[in-house]
mmCIF file of C-alpha atoms in Angstrom:
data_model
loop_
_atom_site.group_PDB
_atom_site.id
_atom_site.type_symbol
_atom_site.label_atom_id
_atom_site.label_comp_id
_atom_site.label_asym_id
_atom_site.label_seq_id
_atom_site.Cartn_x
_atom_site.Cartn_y
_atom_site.Cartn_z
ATOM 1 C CA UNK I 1 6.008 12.842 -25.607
ATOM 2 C CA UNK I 2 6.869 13.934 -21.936
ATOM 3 C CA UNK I 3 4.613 16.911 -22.276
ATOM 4 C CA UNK I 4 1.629 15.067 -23.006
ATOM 5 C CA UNK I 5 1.973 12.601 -19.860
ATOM 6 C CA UNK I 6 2.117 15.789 -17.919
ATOM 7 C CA UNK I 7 -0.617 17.124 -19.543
ATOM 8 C CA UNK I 8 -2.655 13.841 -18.517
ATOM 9 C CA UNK I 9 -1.522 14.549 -14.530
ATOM 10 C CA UNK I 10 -2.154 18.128 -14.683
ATOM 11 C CA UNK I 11 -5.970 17.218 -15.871
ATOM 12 C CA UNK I 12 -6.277 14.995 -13.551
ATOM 13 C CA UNK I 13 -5.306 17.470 -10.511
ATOM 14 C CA UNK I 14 -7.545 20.080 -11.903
ATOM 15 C CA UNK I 15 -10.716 17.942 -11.699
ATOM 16 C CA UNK I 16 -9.673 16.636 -8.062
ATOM 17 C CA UNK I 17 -9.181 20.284 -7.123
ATOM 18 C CA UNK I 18 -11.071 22.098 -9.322
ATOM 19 C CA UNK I 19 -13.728 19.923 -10.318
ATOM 20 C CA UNK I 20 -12.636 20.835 -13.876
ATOM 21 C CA UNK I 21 -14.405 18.545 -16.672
ATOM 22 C CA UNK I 22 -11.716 15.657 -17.569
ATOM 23 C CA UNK I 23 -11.129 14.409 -20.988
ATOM 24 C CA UNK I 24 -11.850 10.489 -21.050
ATOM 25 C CA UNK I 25 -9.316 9.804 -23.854
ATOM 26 C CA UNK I 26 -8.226 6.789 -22.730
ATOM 27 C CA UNK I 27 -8.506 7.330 -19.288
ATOM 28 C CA UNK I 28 -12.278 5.992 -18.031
ATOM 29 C CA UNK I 29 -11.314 3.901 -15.426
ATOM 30 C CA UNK I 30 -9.007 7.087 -14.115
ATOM 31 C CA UNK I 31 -12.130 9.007 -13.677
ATOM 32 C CA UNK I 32 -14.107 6.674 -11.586
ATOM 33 C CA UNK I 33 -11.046 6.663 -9.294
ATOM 34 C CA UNK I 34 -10.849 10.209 -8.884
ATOM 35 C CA UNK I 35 -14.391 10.880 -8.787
ATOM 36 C CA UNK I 36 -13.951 8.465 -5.241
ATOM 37 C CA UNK I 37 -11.005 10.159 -3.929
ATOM 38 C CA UNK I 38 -12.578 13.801 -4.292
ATOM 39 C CA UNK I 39 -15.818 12.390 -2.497
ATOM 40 C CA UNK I 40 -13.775 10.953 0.220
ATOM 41 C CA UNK I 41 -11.736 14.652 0.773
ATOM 42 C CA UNK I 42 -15.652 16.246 0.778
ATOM 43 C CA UNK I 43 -16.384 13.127 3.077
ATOM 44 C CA UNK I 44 -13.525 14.132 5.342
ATOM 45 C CA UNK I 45 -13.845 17.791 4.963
ATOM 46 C CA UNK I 46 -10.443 17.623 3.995
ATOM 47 C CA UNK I 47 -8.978 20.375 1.347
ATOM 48 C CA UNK I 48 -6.473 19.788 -1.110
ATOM 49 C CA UNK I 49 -4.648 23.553 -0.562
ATOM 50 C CA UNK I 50 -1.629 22.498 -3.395
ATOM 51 C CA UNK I 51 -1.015 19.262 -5.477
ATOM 52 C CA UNK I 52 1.736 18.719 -8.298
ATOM 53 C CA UNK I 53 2.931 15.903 -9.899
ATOM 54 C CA UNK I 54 6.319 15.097 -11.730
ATOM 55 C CA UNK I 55 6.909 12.387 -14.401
ATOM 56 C CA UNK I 56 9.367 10.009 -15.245
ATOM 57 C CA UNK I 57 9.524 8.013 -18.270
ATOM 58 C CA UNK I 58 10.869 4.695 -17.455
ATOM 59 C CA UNK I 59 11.497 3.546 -21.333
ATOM 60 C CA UNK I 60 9.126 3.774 -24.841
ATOM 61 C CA UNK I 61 9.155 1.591 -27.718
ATOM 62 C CA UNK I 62 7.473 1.716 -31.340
ATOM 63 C CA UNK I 63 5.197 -0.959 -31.909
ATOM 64 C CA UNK I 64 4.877 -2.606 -35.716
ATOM 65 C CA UNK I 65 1.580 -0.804 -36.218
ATOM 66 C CA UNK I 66 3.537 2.744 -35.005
ATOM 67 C CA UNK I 67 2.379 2.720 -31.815
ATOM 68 C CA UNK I 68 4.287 4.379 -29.324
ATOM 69 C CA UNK I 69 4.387 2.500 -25.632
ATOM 70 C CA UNK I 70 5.952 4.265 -23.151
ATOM 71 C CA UNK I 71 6.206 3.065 -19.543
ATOM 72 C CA UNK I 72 6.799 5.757 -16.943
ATOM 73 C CA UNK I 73 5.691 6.528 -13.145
ATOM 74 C CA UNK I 74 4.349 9.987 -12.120
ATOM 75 C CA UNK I 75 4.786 11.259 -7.999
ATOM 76 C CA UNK I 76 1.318 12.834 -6.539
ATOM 77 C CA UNK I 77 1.802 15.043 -3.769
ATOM 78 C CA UNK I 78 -1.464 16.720 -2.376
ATOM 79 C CA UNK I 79 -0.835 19.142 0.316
ATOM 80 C CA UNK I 80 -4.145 18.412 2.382
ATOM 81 C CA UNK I 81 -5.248 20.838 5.466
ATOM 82 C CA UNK I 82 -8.047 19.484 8.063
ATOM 83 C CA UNK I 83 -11.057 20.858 9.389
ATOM 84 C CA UNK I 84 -8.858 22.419 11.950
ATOM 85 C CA UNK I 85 -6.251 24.011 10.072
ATOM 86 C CA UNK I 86 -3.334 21.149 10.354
ATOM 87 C CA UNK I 87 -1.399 20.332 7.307
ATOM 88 C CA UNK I 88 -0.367 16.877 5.903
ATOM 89 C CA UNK I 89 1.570 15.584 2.990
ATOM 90 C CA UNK I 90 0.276 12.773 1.067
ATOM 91 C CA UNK I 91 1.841 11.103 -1.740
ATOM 92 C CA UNK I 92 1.505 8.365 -4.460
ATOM 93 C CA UNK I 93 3.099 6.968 -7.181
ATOM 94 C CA UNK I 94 2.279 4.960 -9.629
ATOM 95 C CA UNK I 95 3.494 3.216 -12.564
ATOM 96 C CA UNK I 96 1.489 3.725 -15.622
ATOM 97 C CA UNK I 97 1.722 3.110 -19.661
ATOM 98 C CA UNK I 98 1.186 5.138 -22.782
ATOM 99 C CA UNK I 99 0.169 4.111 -25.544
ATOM 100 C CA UNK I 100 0.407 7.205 -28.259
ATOM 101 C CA UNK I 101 -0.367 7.390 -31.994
ATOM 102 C CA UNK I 102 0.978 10.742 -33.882
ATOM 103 C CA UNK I 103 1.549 12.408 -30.653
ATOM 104 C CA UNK I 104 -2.119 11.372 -30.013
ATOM 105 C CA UNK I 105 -3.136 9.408 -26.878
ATOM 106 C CA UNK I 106 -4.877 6.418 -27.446
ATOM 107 C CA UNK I 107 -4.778 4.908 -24.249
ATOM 108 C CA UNK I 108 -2.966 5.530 -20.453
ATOM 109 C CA UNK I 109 -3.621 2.865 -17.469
ATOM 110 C CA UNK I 110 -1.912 1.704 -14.421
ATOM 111 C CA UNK I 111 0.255 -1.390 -14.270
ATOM 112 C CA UNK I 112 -1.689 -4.184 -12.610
ATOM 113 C CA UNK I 113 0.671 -6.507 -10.438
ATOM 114 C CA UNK I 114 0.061 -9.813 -9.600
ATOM 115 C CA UNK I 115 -0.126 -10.315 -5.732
ATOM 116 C CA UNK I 116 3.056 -12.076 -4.267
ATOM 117 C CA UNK I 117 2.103 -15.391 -3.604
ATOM 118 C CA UNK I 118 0.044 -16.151 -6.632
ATOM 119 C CA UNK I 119 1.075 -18.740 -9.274
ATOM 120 C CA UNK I 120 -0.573 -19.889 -12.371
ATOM 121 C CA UNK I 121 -4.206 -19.213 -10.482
ATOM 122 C CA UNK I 122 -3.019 -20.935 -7.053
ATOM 123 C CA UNK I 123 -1.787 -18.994 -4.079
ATOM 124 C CA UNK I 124 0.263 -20.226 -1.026
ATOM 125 C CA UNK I 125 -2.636 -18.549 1.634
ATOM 126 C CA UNK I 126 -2.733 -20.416 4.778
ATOM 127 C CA UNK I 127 -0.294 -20.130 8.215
ATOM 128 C CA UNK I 128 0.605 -23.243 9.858
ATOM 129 C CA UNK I 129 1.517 -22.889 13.612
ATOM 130 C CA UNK I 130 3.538 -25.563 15.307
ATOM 131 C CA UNK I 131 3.662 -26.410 18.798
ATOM 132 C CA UNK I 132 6.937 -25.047 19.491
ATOM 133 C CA UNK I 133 6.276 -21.402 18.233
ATOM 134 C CA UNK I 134 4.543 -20.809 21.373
ATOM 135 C CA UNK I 135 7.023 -20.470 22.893
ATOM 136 C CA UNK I 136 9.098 -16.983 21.729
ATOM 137 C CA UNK I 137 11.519 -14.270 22.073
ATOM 138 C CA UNK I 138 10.442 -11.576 24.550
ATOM 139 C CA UNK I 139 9.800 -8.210 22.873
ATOM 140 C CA UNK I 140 8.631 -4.431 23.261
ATOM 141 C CA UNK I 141 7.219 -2.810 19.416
ATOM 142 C CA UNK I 142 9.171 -0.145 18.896
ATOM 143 C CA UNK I 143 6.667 1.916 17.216
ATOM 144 C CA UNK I 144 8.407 5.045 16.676
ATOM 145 C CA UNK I 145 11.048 2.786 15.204
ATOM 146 C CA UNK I 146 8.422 0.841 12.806
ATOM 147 C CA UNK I 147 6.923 4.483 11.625
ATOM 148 C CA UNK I 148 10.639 5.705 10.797
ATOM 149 C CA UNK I 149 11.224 3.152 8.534
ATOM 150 C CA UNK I 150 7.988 3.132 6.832
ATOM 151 C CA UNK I 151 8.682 6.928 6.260
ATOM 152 C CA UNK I 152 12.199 6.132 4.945
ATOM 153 C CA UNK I 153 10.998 3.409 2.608
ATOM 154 C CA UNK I 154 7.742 3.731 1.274
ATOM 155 C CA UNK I 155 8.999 5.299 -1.637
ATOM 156 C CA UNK I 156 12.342 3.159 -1.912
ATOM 157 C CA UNK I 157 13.479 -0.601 -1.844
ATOM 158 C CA UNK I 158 15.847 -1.442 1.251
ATOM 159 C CA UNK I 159 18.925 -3.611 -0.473
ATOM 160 C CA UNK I 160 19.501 -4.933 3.047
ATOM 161 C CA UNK I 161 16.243 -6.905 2.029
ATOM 162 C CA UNK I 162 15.458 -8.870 -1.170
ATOM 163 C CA UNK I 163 12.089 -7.475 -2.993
ATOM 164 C CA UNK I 164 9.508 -8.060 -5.036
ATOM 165 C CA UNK I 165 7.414 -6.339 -7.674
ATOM 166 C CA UNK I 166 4.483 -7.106 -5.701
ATOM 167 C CA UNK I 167 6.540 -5.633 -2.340
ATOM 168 C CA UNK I 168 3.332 -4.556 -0.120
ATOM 169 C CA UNK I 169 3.729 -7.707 2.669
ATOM 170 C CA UNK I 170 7.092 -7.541 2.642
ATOM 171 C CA UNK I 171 7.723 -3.909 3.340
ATOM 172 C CA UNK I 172 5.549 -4.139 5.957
ATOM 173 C CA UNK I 173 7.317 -7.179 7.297
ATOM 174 C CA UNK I 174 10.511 -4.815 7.123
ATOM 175 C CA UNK I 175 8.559 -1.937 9.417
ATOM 176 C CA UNK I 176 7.557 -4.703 11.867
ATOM 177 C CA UNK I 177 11.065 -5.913 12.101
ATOM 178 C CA UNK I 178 12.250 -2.397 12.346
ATOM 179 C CA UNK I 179 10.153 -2.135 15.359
ATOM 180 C CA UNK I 180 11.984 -4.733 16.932
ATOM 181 C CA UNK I 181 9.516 -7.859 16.125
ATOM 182 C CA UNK I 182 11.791 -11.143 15.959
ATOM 183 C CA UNK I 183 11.826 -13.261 13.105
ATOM 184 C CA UNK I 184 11.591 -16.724 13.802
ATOM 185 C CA UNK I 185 10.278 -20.323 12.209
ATOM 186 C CA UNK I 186 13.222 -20.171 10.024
ATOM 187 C CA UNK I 187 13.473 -22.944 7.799
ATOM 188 C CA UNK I 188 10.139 -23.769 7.557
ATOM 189 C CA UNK I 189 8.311 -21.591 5.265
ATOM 190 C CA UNK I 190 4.938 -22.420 6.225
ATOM 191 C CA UNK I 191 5.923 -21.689 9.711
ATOM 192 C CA UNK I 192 6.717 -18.376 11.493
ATOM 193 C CA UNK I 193 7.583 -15.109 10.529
ATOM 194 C CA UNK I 194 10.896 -14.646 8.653
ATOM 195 C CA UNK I 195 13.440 -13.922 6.257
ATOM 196 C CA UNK I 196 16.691 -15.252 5.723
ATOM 197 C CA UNK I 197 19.403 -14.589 2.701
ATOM 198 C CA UNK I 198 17.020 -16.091 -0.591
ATOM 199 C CA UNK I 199 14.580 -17.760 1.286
ATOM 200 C CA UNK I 200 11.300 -15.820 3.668
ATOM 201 C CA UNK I 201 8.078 -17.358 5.122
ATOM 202 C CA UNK I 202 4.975 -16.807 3.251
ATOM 203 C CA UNK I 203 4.106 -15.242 6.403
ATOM 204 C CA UNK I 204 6.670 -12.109 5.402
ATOM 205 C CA UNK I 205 5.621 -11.713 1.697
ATOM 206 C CA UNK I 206 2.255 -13.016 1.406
ATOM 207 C CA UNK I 207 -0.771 -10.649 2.053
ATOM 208 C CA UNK I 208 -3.130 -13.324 3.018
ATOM 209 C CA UNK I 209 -0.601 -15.572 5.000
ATOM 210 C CA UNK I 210 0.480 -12.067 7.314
ATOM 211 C CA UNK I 211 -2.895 -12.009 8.234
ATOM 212 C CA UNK I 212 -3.789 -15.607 8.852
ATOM 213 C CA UNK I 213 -0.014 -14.987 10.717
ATOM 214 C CA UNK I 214 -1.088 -11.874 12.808
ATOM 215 C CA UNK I 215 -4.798 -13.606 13.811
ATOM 216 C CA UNK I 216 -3.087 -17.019 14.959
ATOM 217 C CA UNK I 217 0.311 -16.499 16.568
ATOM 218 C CA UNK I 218 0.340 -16.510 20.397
ATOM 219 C CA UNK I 219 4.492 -15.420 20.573
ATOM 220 C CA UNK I 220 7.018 -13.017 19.344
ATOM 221 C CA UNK I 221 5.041 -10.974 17.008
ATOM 222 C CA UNK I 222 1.543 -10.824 17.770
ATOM 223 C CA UNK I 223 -1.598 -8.902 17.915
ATOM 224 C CA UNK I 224 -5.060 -8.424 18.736
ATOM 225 C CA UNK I 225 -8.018 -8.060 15.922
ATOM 226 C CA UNK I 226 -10.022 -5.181 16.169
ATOM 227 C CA UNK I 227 -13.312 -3.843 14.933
ATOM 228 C CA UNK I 228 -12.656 -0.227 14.119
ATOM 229 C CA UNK I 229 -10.086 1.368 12.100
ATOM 230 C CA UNK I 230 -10.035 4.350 14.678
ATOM 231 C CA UNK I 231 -8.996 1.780 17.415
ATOM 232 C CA UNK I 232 -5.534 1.356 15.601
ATOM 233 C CA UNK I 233 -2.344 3.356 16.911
ATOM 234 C CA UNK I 234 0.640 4.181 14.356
ATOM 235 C CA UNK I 235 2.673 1.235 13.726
ATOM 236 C CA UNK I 236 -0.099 -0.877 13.565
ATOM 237 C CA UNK I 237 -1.204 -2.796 10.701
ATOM 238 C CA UNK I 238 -4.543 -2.880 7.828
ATOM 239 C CA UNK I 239 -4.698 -6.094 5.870
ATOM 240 C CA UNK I 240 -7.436 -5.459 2.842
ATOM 241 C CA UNK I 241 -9.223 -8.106 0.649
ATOM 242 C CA UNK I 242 -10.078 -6.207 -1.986
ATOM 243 C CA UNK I 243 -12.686 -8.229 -3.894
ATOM 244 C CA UNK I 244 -14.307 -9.488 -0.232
ATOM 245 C CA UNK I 245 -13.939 -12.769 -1.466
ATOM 246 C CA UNK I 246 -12.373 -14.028 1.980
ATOM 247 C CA UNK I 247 -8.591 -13.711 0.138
ATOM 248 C CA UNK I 248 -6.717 -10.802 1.307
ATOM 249 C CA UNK I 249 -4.164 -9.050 -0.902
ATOM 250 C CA UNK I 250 -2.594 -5.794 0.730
ATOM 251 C CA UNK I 251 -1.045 -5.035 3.421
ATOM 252 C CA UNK I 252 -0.638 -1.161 4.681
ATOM 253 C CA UNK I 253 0.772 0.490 8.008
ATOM 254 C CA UNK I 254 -0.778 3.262 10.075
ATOM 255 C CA UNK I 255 1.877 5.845 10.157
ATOM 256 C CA UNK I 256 0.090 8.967 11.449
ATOM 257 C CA UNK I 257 -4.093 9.689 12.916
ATOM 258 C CA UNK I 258 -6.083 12.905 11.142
ATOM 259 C CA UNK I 259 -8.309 14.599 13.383
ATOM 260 C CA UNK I 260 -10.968 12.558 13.242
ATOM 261 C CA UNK I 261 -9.161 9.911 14.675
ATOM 262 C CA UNK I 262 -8.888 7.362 11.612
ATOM 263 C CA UNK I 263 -5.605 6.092 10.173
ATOM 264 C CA UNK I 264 -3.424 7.120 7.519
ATOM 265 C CA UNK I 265 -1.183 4.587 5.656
ATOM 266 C CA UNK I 266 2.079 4.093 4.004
ATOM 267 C CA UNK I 267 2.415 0.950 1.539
ATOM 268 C CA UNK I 268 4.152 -0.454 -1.319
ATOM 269 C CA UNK I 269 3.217 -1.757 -4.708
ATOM 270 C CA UNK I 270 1.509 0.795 -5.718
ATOM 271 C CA UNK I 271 3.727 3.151 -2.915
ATOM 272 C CA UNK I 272 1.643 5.275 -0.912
ATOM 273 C CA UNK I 273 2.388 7.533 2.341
ATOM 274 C CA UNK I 274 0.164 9.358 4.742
ATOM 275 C CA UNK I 275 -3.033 7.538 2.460
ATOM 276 C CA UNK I 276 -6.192 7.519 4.084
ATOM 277 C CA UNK I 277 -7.026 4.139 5.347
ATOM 278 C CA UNK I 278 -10.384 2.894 3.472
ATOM 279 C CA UNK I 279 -8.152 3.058 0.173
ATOM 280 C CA UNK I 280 -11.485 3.999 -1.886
ATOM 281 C CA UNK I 281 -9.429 6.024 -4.302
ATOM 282 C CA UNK I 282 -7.277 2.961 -5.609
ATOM 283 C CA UNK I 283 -7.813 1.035 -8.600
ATOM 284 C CA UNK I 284 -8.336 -2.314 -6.840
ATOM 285 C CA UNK I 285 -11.374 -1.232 -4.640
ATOM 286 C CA UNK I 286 -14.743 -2.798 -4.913
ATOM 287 C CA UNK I 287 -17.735 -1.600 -2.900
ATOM 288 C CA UNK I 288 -17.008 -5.395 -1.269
ATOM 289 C CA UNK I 289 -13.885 -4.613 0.116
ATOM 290 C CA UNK I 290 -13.214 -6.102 3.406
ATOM 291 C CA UNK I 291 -10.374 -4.730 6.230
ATOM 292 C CA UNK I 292 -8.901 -6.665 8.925
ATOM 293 C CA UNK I 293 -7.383 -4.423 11.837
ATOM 294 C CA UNK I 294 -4.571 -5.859 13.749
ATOM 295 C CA UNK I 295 -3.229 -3.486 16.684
ATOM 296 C CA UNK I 296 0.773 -5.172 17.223
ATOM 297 C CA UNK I 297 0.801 -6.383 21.072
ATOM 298 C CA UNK I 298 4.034 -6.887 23.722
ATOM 299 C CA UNK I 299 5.256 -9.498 23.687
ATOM 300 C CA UNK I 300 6.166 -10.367 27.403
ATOM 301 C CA UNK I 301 6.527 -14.791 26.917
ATOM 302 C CA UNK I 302 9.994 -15.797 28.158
ATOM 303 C CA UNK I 303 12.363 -18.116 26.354
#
């Protein structure tokens, strides 16, 4: 069983490196991805020197027809050197299923998550700023500080914090607090930027409510919108609305610049490190895709 999921990954480096013809068995929608993310390396003139990938089955079951599910994840690392000779790491990992009949695949996806926030077709989306927020703790981003802990974590849940299976706005709530940004707003949750024992503003877990947050607030954490992705610094922050329908649903930080000056991101959900920004090689990109850019200001207001 094991053997044949690794058989799956290993095709799938071969055509990204190689350009090796890639069985569809199953796998269409997998080939459409990678045929992006091998563009966008040719795009970049970016090589992929080694890659390897290592899975782990999370559980299987037999189905009443004798189908064979099996849930697992599988780690991508691609070893990536520049026009210039500089080395990177990038990695992904993503949680896929199985389904196998006689040792035969029949079909192999990703797991789809539903974006935090979302409930039986309604979303909590919008920020509400009151008066009194304008007035905020003083504060220097750490940036170094916000970077470390996205390197730490992107891969890992911090049980200092609760999480979610849809953890891509709150992990980056965690970096921005790691950098030193002050919560505050607390109880309210339409209000702020926080979170306290079992309860968070939607500010802190909600894609589309961070950046309705980050465009709006005037104290504590803040920041300025910008028009280019190569205008961000690391520790800044990408918000992406996927389906350009005006609803954004991912949230990434710039941990690191390639040589051509444009970002590279760690996220969770679908946990990513050193990614290249545009996020054209991911399952939930649309040729409508719309970024915000949000570089994370001083804060310098006085209590």
């Amino acid at each position: 069983m094991k053997h044949i999921i690794e058989d799956l990954a290993e095709a799938r480096l071969h055509y990204l490196i190689n350009g090796t013809e890639m069985r569809q068995n199953g796998q269409a929608g997998d080939l459409e991805v990678l045929t992006r993310k091998k563009e966008l390396f040719e795009k970049r003139k970016v090589d992929i020197v080694k890659a390897k990938a290592k899975a782990v089955i999370v559980k299987s079951s037999l189905e009443d027809d004798g189908t064979l599910c099996v849930m697992y994840t599988i780690h991508f690392e691609y070893l990536c050197k520049e026009h210039d000779g500089h080395l990177y790491l990038e990695e992904q990992i993503e949680e896929r299923t199985a389904f196998l009949y006689d040792e035969l695949l029949i079909k192999d996806r990703e797991v789809k998550k539903k974006p935090a926030g979302f409930s039986d077709g309604n979303s909590v989306i919008e920020y509400e700023r009151s008066e009194r927020e304008d007035f905020g703790r003083a504060f220097q981003y750490d940036r170094l500080a916000a970077v470390q802990y996205a390197e730490k974590f992107w891969n890992k849940r911090n049980p200092a914090y609760k999480n979610f299976s849809d953890n891509c706005t709150n992990f980056i709530s965690q970096c921005l607090h790691a950098g030193k940004a002050p919560m505050r707003g607390h109880p309210n949750r339409g209000s702020g930027w926080w979170m306290k024992a079992s309860s968070w503003s939607y500010s802190w877990t909600v894609a589309h409510s961070m950046k309705m947050y980050l465009a709006q607030s005037k104290a504590g954490l803040r920041a300025v919108q910008v028009s280019r992705a190569e205008e961000l610094m690391p520790g800044d922050i990408i918000c992406y609305d996927f389906e350009g329908d005006g609803r954004f649903n991912h949230t990434a930080i710039v941990v690191a610049k390639d040589k051509s000056n444009m970002p590279l991101v760690n996220a969770q959900t679908y946990d990513s490190r050193m990614r290249y920004w545009s996020y054209e090689d991911s399952t939930a990109y649309t040729p409508s895709i719309r970024y915000a850019f949000f570089h994370i200001t001083d804060d310098t207001t006085k209590e």
